[in-house]
Amino acid sequence: MTRSLPSSTDASVQELAGRMLALRGDRDALVSADLSSETSAALAAQGFENLAARATVFWHRRNESRLMAGFGRVLELRGTPDSTLEDAAAQIRALSATARVATLELARPRIFGGARFTARGSRHDPAWSAFGGWQFVVPEVLLSINADLVAASLTLHLPAHESVEELVGRVRRSLTHAFAERPEPQAGAVARSSHTGTDGSAWKASVATAIGEIAAGRYRKVVLARQVPVPLSATSPQIGEVLARLASRYPSCFVFKHHAGAMDWVGASPELLASLDNGVVRAASLAGTRPRSQDPDADVRLAHELWNDPKERSEHAFVAAALHEAFTPLCTEVHAPAQPEIMTIANLHHLYTPFHGNVREGVTILDVVQRLHPTPAVGGAPRAEALEAIDRLEDMDRGWYAGPIGWLDFEGAGEFAVALRSGLISSDEALLFAGGGIVAGSDPTRELAETDLKLRPLREALGG
């Protein structure tokens, strides 16, 4: 079943094919061009839930009135589980050199993707098999909405020998796919997780072990995560509704989706890893957490307690120092406030320190991501010792949890979040992930309660 295409599609397809062939020239090329304003508006008119459900990739931040939905795959780059972001960056640089782009700024083509938390882990869960060590996708059709502005573009690989008649058929098929209903998931198509999840008692025991190792001087901080399976049924909210609930309840968060195989990797992350635009890079230290209260006076008191808590301030300081160290070789100057701020979202207060700097010539967003990830907020400090402890103590495969998720354009600008408050969703099960930073003075019971708070966004969005 397909939704209604604009009445002017026939004429616009012919015109669009001609423009794309003119851009291609006489060599094979990846070509992007604007869709008509009528086609762009028709796509946008499908509504948030339908767009989110049908999109291959999705990126939204409600309080900035930004939404991007990509449909189809003109190209997919994917690494093996032990492949690194450096390998991805090399392939994307080669791809960008072949691109021919003539679009509005809002509709410029993007490359969406993410990566595993680490390429060096000893555990590889089959539930993550469709995602690879990293995966980047160029959608065929990209819809971009910024406040009241709407634009869309089409990106196709054009062989040097392709005629206008052949291209017209491909353009029409791409637009039809962008308006098509999402097919029902096939039974039995899901790679099942090899782990049943880390229960509270086992996870608290791992936290206690980590606290002892910190006291013994093996490392200063480690972030330990839990995986919690949630069964789904025919009456559970569909993926479009799940994302709509997340966007409504957490407007300051990055709501994302990346579809691979029969699985959707989704979340509402409060944490910007890095953005790069017009030579200015931005990132944030986000570490230290308190639950919120429905009582306004108590809520203010909880935020004040967080800001003055030595354990939470110490954890936050690890992250802020690591960010400053990572930014320094990439930037001509770096700016950050001397003291953290309080970031407040629907159910939590966080300690938050924003950073920005002017990057050196030639630096791309993937250069920044490689330098920053994993930050002490999701790994620990020192990095190598913390990653070894995570691999040894968590007893699960994080996959893409706490890894980078986001997009970049062919010029190297882009935006990546840390994939937190997230879940891997199939037709009948969701694997939800949450973690907590363990430092000297941590308490296993309190840390378990904090992870339960961080699991709440996805649990509530799934109807739990």
Coordinates of C-alpha atoms in Angstrom, one line a residue:
M1 CA 0.0 0.0 0.0
T2 CA 1.3 3.5 -0.8
R3 CA 0.2 6.9 0.3
S4 CA -0.9 9.6 -2.1
L5 CA 1.9 11.1 -4.3
P6 CA 1.6 14.7 -5.2
S7 CA -0.4 15.4 -8.4
S8 CA 2.6 17.0 -10.1
T9 CA 4.9 14.0 -9.6
D10 CA 5.0 13.0 -13.3
A11 CA 6.3 16.4 -14.4
S12 CA 8.6 16.9 -11.5
V13 CA 10.2 13.4 -12.0
Q14 CA 11.1 14.2 -15.5
E15 CA 12.6 17.6 -14.5
L16 CA 14.5 16.1 -11.5
A17 CA 16.0 13.3 -13.7
G18 CA 17.3 15.9 -16.1
R19 CA 18.9 18.0 -13.4
M20 CA 20.6 14.9 -11.8
L21 CA 22.0 13.8 -15.2
A22 CA 23.4 17.3 -15.7
L23 CA 25.1 17.1 -12.3
R24 CA 26.5 13.7 -13.0
G25 CA 28.5 14.7 -16.1
D26 CA 30.3 11.9 -17.9
R27 CA 31.4 9.9 -14.9
D28 CA 29.8 7.6 -12.3
A29 CA 28.8 9.8 -9.4
L30 CA 26.6 10.0 -6.2
V31 CA 24.2 12.8 -7.1
S32 CA 21.8 14.8 -4.8
A33 CA 19.1 17.2 -5.9
D34 CA 16.2 19.0 -4.4
L35 CA 12.7 17.6 -4.6
S36 CA 9.9 19.9 -5.5
S37 CA 8.3 22.0 -2.7
E38 CA 5.0 20.1 -3.3
T39 CA 6.6 16.7 -2.9
S40 CA 8.5 17.9 0.2
A41 CA 5.3 19.3 1.8
A42 CA 3.5 16.0 1.0
L43 CA 6.1 14.0 2.8
A44 CA 6.0 16.3 5.8
A45 CA 2.2 16.1 5.9
Q46 CA 2.4 12.4 6.7
G47 CA 2.9 13.3 10.4
F48 CA 5.5 12.5 13.1
E49 CA 4.4 9.0 13.9
N50 CA 4.2 7.8 10.3
L51 CA 7.5 9.4 9.3
A52 CA 9.2 7.9 12.4
A53 CA 7.7 4.5 11.7
R54 CA 8.7 4.3 8.0
A55 CA 12.1 6.0 8.2
T56 CA 15.3 4.1 7.8
V57 CA 17.0 6.8 9.9
F58 CA 15.4 9.4 12.1
W59 CA 16.8 12.4 14.1
H60 CA 14.7 14.9 16.1
R61 CA 15.1 17.5 18.8
R62 CA 11.8 19.0 19.6
N63 CA 12.9 22.1 21.5
E64 CA 15.0 23.2 18.5
S65 CA 12.1 22.3 16.0
R66 CA 14.4 20.1 14.0
L67 CA 13.5 16.8 12.4
M68 CA 15.2 14.7 9.7
A69 CA 13.8 11.5 8.3
G70 CA 15.6 9.4 5.7
F71 CA 14.0 6.7 3.6
G72 CA 15.7 3.9 1.8
R73 CA 19.5 3.3 1.3
V74 CA 21.3 4.6 -1.7
L75 CA 24.5 3.5 0.0
E76 CA 25.5 1.6 3.1
L77 CA 29.0 1.5 4.6
R78 CA 29.5 -1.1 7.4
G79 CA 32.5 -2.3 9.4
T80 CA 33.2 -5.7 11.0
P81 CA 32.7 -5.8 14.8
D82 CA 36.4 -5.1 15.3
S83 CA 36.6 -2.3 12.8
T84 CA 37.1 1.2 14.1
L85 CA 35.7 4.7 13.4
E86 CA 39.0 5.6 11.8
D87 CA 38.2 3.0 9.1
A88 CA 34.7 4.5 8.7
A89 CA 36.1 8.0 8.4
A90 CA 38.5 6.9 5.6
Q91 CA 35.6 5.4 3.6
I92 CA 33.4 8.4 4.1
R93 CA 36.2 10.7 2.9
A94 CA 36.5 8.7 -0.3
L95 CA 32.7 8.7 -0.8
S96 CA 32.4 12.5 -0.3
A97 CA 35.0 13.1 -3.0
T98 CA 32.6 11.5 -5.6
A99 CA 29.5 13.3 -4.6
R100 CA 27.7 15.9 -6.7
V101 CA 25.3 18.0 -4.7
A102 CA 22.9 20.8 -5.8
T103 CA 20.4 21.2 -2.9
L104 CA 19.1 23.8 -0.6
E105 CA 21.1 24.0 2.6
L106 CA 18.3 22.5 4.6
A107 CA 17.9 19.5 2.3
R108 CA 21.6 18.8 1.8
P109 CA 22.3 15.1 1.9
R110 CA 23.5 13.5 5.1
I111 CA 25.2 10.3 6.1
F112 CA 23.6 8.8 9.2
G113 CA 25.1 6.2 11.4
G114 CA 26.7 5.0 14.6
A115 CA 29.1 2.6 16.1
R116 CA 29.7 0.0 18.8
F117 CA 30.8 1.3 22.2
T118 CA 34.1 -0.4 21.6
A119 CA 35.6 -2.5 18.8
R120 CA 37.7 -4.4 21.2
G121 CA 35.1 -6.1 23.4
S122 CA 35.3 -9.9 23.9
R123 CA 31.5 -10.4 23.7
H124 CA 29.5 -10.2 20.5
D125 CA 25.8 -10.7 20.9
P126 CA 23.9 -11.9 17.7
A127 CA 21.2 -9.3 18.4
W128 CA 23.6 -6.7 17.1
S129 CA 24.7 -8.6 14.0
A130 CA 22.8 -6.4 11.5
F131 CA 24.5 -3.2 12.8
G132 CA 28.2 -4.2 12.4
G133 CA 31.0 -2.5 14.2
W134 CA 29.8 0.7 12.7
Q135 CA 27.3 1.5 10.0
F136 CA 26.7 4.6 7.9
V137 CA 23.7 5.1 5.6
V138 CA 23.0 7.6 2.8
P139 CA 19.2 7.7 2.5
E140 CA 17.7 7.9 -1.0
V141 CA 15.1 10.5 0.2
L142 CA 15.8 12.9 3.0
L143 CA 13.1 15.1 4.5
S144 CA 14.4 18.0 6.7
I145 CA 12.2 20.2 8.8
N146 CA 13.5 23.2 10.7
A147 CA 10.7 25.2 12.4
D148 CA 8.4 26.2 9.5
L149 CA 10.9 25.4 6.8
V150 CA 10.5 22.1 4.9
A151 CA 12.8 20.7 2.2
A152 CA 13.6 17.2 0.8
S153 CA 16.3 15.8 -1.5
L154 CA 16.9 12.7 -3.5
T155 CA 20.3 11.0 -3.7
L156 CA 21.1 8.3 -6.2
H157 CA 24.2 6.7 -7.6
L158 CA 24.2 7.4 -11.3
P159 CA 26.3 5.2 -13.6
A160 CA 28.0 7.1 -16.5
H161 CA 26.0 5.2 -19.1
E162 CA 22.5 5.6 -17.6
S163 CA 19.9 7.3 -19.9
V164 CA 17.3 9.8 -18.8
E165 CA 14.5 7.2 -19.4
E166 CA 16.2 4.7 -17.1
L167 CA 16.8 7.3 -14.5
V168 CA 13.1 8.5 -14.6
G169 CA 12.1 5.0 -13.6
R170 CA 14.5 4.9 -10.7
V171 CA 13.5 8.3 -9.5
R172 CA 9.8 7.3 -9.5
R173 CA 10.5 4.1 -7.6
S174 CA 12.5 6.0 -5.0
L175 CA 9.7 8.5 -4.4
T176 CA 7.1 5.6 -4.3
H177 CA 9.2 3.9 -1.6
A178 CA 9.4 7.1 0.4
F179 CA 5.6 7.3 0.5
A180 CA 5.0 3.6 1.1
E181 CA 3.6 2.0 4.2
R182 CA 6.2 0.3 6.4
P183 CA 5.9 -3.5 5.8
E184 CA 5.0 -5.7 8.8
P185 CA 8.0 -7.4 10.4
Q186 CA 8.6 -11.0 9.4
A187 CA 8.2 -13.6 12.1
G188 CA 11.5 -15.3 12.9
A189 CA 13.6 -12.6 11.2
V190 CA 15.1 -11.3 14.5
A191 CA 18.5 -12.3 15.8
R192 CA 17.8 -13.2 19.4
S193 CA 20.0 -11.9 22.2
S194 CA 22.3 -14.5 23.7
H195 CA 21.9 -12.9 27.2
T196 CA 18.8 -12.7 29.3
G197 CA 19.9 -9.4 30.9
T198 CA 21.7 -8.5 34.1
D199 CA 19.4 -8.7 37.1
G200 CA 19.7 -6.2 40.0
S201 CA 21.5 -8.5 42.4
A202 CA 24.2 -9.6 39.9
W203 CA 24.7 -6.0 38.7
K204 CA 25.1 -4.8 42.3
A205 CA 27.7 -7.4 42.9
S206 CA 29.6 -6.2 39.9
V207 CA 29.4 -2.6 41.2
A208 CA 30.7 -3.8 44.6
T209 CA 33.6 -5.4 42.8
A210 CA 34.4 -2.2 41.0
I211 CA 34.3 -0.2 44.2
G212 CA 36.8 -2.5 45.7
E213 CA 39.1 -2.2 42.6
I214 CA 38.8 1.6 42.7
A215 CA 39.8 1.5 46.4
A216 CA 42.8 -0.7 45.4
G217 CA 43.9 1.9 42.9
R218 CA 43.3 0.0 39.7
Y219 CA 41.3 2.9 38.1
R220 CA 39.5 6.0 39.3
K221 CA 36.1 5.5 37.7
V222 CA 34.2 2.9 35.7
V223 CA 30.7 3.1 34.1
L224 CA 28.8 -0.2 34.4
A225 CA 25.7 -0.8 32.3
R226 CA 22.7 -3.2 32.6
Q227 CA 20.7 -4.8 29.8
V228 CA 17.0 -5.4 30.6
P229 CA 14.8 -7.4 28.2
V230 CA 11.1 -6.3 27.9
P231 CA 8.7 -8.6 26.1
L232 CA 6.4 -6.9 23.5
S233 CA 3.1 -8.0 22.1
A234 CA 0.7 -7.0 19.4
T235 CA -0.9 -4.5 21.7
S236 CA 2.5 -2.8 22.5
P237 CA 3.0 0.7 21.0
Q238 CA 4.4 0.7 17.5
I239 CA 7.8 2.2 16.8
G240 CA 6.4 5.5 15.5
E241 CA 4.3 6.0 18.7
V242 CA 7.3 5.1 20.9
L243 CA 9.4 7.8 19.2
A244 CA 6.5 10.3 19.4
R245 CA 6.2 9.6 23.2
L246 CA 9.9 10.1 23.7
A247 CA 9.9 13.4 21.7
S248 CA 7.0 14.7 23.6
R249 CA 8.3 13.9 27.1
Y250 CA 12.0 14.7 26.5
P251 CA 12.0 17.7 24.2
S252 CA 15.6 18.7 25.0
C253 CA 16.9 15.2 24.1
F254 CA 18.1 13.8 20.8
V255 CA 15.4 11.3 19.7
F256 CA 16.9 8.9 17.2
K257 CA 16.2 5.7 15.2
H258 CA 18.5 3.6 13.1
H259 CA 16.9 0.6 11.3
A260 CA 19.0 -2.5 10.4
G261 CA 17.8 -5.9 9.5
A262 CA 14.6 -6.5 11.5
M263 CA 15.7 -4.3 14.4
D264 CA 15.3 -0.6 15.4
W265 CA 17.9 1.1 17.6
V266 CA 16.1 3.9 19.2
G267 CA 16.5 6.3 22.1
A268 CA 16.2 9.8 23.6
S269 CA 19.7 10.8 24.5
P270 CA 20.3 13.9 26.8
E271 CA 24.0 14.0 25.9
L272 CA 25.6 15.7 22.9
L273 CA 28.9 14.0 22.1
A274 CA 29.9 16.7 19.6
S275 CA 28.6 18.9 16.8
L276 CA 30.6 20.8 14.2
D277 CA 29.1 23.7 12.2
N278 CA 30.9 26.6 10.4
G279 CA 34.2 25.7 12.1
V280 CA 32.8 25.7 15.6
V281 CA 32.8 22.5 17.5
R282 CA 30.5 22.0 20.6
A283 CA 30.4 19.2 23.2
A284 CA 29.2 18.8 26.8
S285 CA 30.2 17.1 30.0
L286 CA 27.2 15.3 31.4
A287 CA 27.8 13.3 34.5
G288 CA 26.2 13.3 37.9
T289 CA 22.5 12.5 38.4
R290 CA 19.6 13.1 40.8
P291 CA 15.9 12.1 40.5
R292 CA 13.4 14.9 40.3
S293 CA 10.5 15.5 42.6
Q294 CA 6.9 16.6 41.9
D295 CA 7.1 19.0 44.8
P296 CA 8.7 22.3 43.4
D297 CA 10.6 23.0 46.7
A298 CA 11.9 19.5 47.0
D299 CA 12.9 19.5 43.3
V300 CA 15.0 22.7 43.9
R301 CA 16.6 21.1 46.9
L302 CA 17.5 17.9 45.0
A303 CA 19.2 20.0 42.3
H304 CA 21.1 21.9 45.0
E305 CA 22.2 18.7 46.6
L306 CA 23.4 17.4 43.3
W307 CA 25.5 20.5 42.7
N308 CA 27.1 20.2 46.1
D309 CA 27.6 16.4 46.3
P310 CA 31.4 15.7 46.4
K311 CA 31.0 12.2 44.8
E312 CA 28.9 13.6 41.9
R313 CA 31.2 16.6 41.4
S314 CA 34.2 14.3 41.3
E315 CA 32.6 12.1 38.6
H316 CA 31.7 15.2 36.6
A317 CA 35.2 16.6 36.9
F318 CA 36.7 13.4 35.2
V319 CA 34.5 14.0 32.2
A320 CA 35.1 17.7 31.9
A321 CA 38.9 17.3 32.2
A322 CA 38.8 14.6 29.5
L323 CA 36.8 16.8 27.1
H324 CA 39.2 19.7 27.5
E325 CA 42.2 17.4 26.9
A326 CA 40.5 15.9 23.8
F327 CA 39.6 19.3 22.3
T328 CA 43.0 21.0 22.8
P329 CA 44.8 19.4 19.8
L330 CA 41.8 19.9 17.5
C331 CA 41.1 23.5 18.2
T332 CA 42.8 26.9 18.1
E333 CA 41.0 27.8 21.3
V334 CA 38.6 26.1 23.8
H335 CA 36.0 27.7 26.0
A336 CA 34.0 26.2 29.0
P337 CA 32.6 27.6 32.3
A338 CA 34.6 27.0 35.4
Q339 CA 31.7 25.4 37.3
P340 CA 29.0 23.0 36.0
E341 CA 25.4 23.9 35.5
I342 CA 22.3 21.9 36.2
M343 CA 20.5 20.3 33.2
T344 CA 16.9 19.3 34.1
I345 CA 14.9 16.9 31.9
A346 CA 11.6 15.2 32.6
N347 CA 12.6 12.9 35.4
L348 CA 16.3 13.7 36.2
H349 CA 18.7 16.5 37.1
H350 CA 22.2 16.2 35.6
L351 CA 25.5 18.1 36.1
Y352 CA 26.3 19.8 32.8
T353 CA 29.3 21.7 31.4
P354 CA 29.2 22.9 27.8
F355 CA 32.4 23.3 25.7
H356 CA 33.0 25.0 22.4
G357 CA 36.0 25.8 20.3
N358 CA 37.2 26.8 16.9
V359 CA 38.6 23.8 15.0
R360 CA 41.8 23.7 13.0
E361 CA 41.6 23.6 9.2
G362 CA 40.6 20.2 7.9
V363 CA 39.1 18.8 11.1
T364 CA 35.8 16.9 10.5
I365 CA 33.1 15.9 12.9
L366 CA 34.3 12.2 12.8
D367 CA 37.8 13.4 13.8
V368 CA 36.2 15.0 16.9
V369 CA 34.1 11.9 17.6
Q370 CA 37.1 9.6 17.4
R371 CA 39.0 11.9 19.8
L372 CA 36.2 12.1 22.3
H373 CA 34.7 8.6 22.4
P374 CA 34.4 7.0 24.8
T375 CA 34.3 9.8 27.3
P376 CA 34.6 9.1 31.1
A377 CA 30.9 9.7 31.3
V378 CA 30.2 6.4 29.6
G379 CA 33.6 4.6 30.0
G380 CA 35.6 5.7 32.9
A381 CA 39.1 6.9 33.8
P382 CA 41.8 6.0 33.0
R383 CA 40.3 4.9 29.7
A384 CA 42.2 1.7 29.0
E385 CA 41.8 0.3 32.6
A386 CA 38.1 1.3 32.7
L387 CA 37.3 -0.4 29.3
E388 CA 39.0 -3.6 30.5
A389 CA 36.9 -3.5 33.7
I390 CA 33.7 -3.0 31.7
D391 CA 34.5 -6.0 29.5
R392 CA 35.2 -8.1 32.5
L393 CA 32.4 -7.1 34.8
E394 CA 29.4 -6.3 32.7
D395 CA 28.8 -9.9 31.3
M396 CA 27.0 -8.6 28.2
D397 CA 27.7 -7.0 24.8
R398 CA 26.9 -3.3 24.9
G399 CA 26.7 -3.2 21.1
W400 CA 25.8 0.4 20.1
Y401 CA 24.8 1.4 23.6
A402 CA 26.7 4.4 24.8
G403 CA 28.4 4.6 21.3
P404 CA 28.2 7.6 19.0
I405 CA 24.9 8.1 17.0
G406 CA 24.2 10.9 14.6
W407 CA 24.9 12.3 11.1
L408 CA 27.4 14.2 9.0
D409 CA 27.3 15.9 5.6
F410 CA 29.8 15.6 2.7
E411 CA 31.7 18.6 4.0
G412 CA 32.5 17.0 7.4
A413 CA 30.0 19.0 9.5
G414 CA 27.5 17.1 11.6
E415 CA 26.1 16.2 15.0
F416 CA 26.5 13.1 17.2
A417 CA 25.0 12.2 20.5
V418 CA 25.9 9.5 22.9
A419 CA 23.4 6.6 22.5
L420 CA 21.9 6.7 26.0
R421 CA 18.3 6.1 27.3
S422 CA 18.2 3.6 24.4
G423 CA 16.8 0.2 23.3
L424 CA 17.1 -2.4 20.6
I425 CA 13.6 -3.2 19.5
S426 CA 12.3 -6.1 17.5
S427 CA 8.8 -7.3 16.8
D428 CA 8.4 -9.1 20.1
E429 CA 11.2 -7.9 22.5
A430 CA 13.0 -4.7 23.5
L431 CA 16.5 -4.8 25.0
L432 CA 16.9 -1.7 27.2
F433 CA 20.2 -0.3 28.4
A434 CA 21.3 2.0 31.2
G435 CA 24.4 2.5 33.2
G436 CA 25.9 4.4 36.1
G437 CA 29.3 5.9 36.9
I438 CA 31.1 4.1 39.7
V439 CA 33.7 6.1 41.7
A440 CA 35.0 6.1 45.3
G441 CA 32.0 6.5 47.6
S442 CA 29.5 4.9 45.2
D443 CA 26.8 2.7 46.8
P444 CA 25.5 -0.3 44.8
T445 CA 21.9 0.1 45.9
R446 CA 21.8 3.8 45.0
E447 CA 23.5 3.1 41.7
L448 CA 20.9 0.4 40.8
A449 CA 18.1 2.9 41.6
E450 CA 19.8 5.4 39.3
T451 CA 19.8 2.9 36.4
D452 CA 16.1 2.2 37.0
L453 CA 15.5 6.0 36.6
K454 CA 17.5 6.0 33.3
L455 CA 15.5 3.0 32.0
R456 CA 12.2 4.8 32.7
P457 CA 12.0 6.8 29.4
L458 CA 12.0 3.7 27.2
R459 CA 9.9 1.6 29.6
E460 CA 7.2 4.3 29.7
A461 CA 7.3 4.9 25.9
L462 CA 6.8 1.1 25.4
G463 CA 3.8 1.2 27.7
G464 CA 5.4 -0.2 30.8

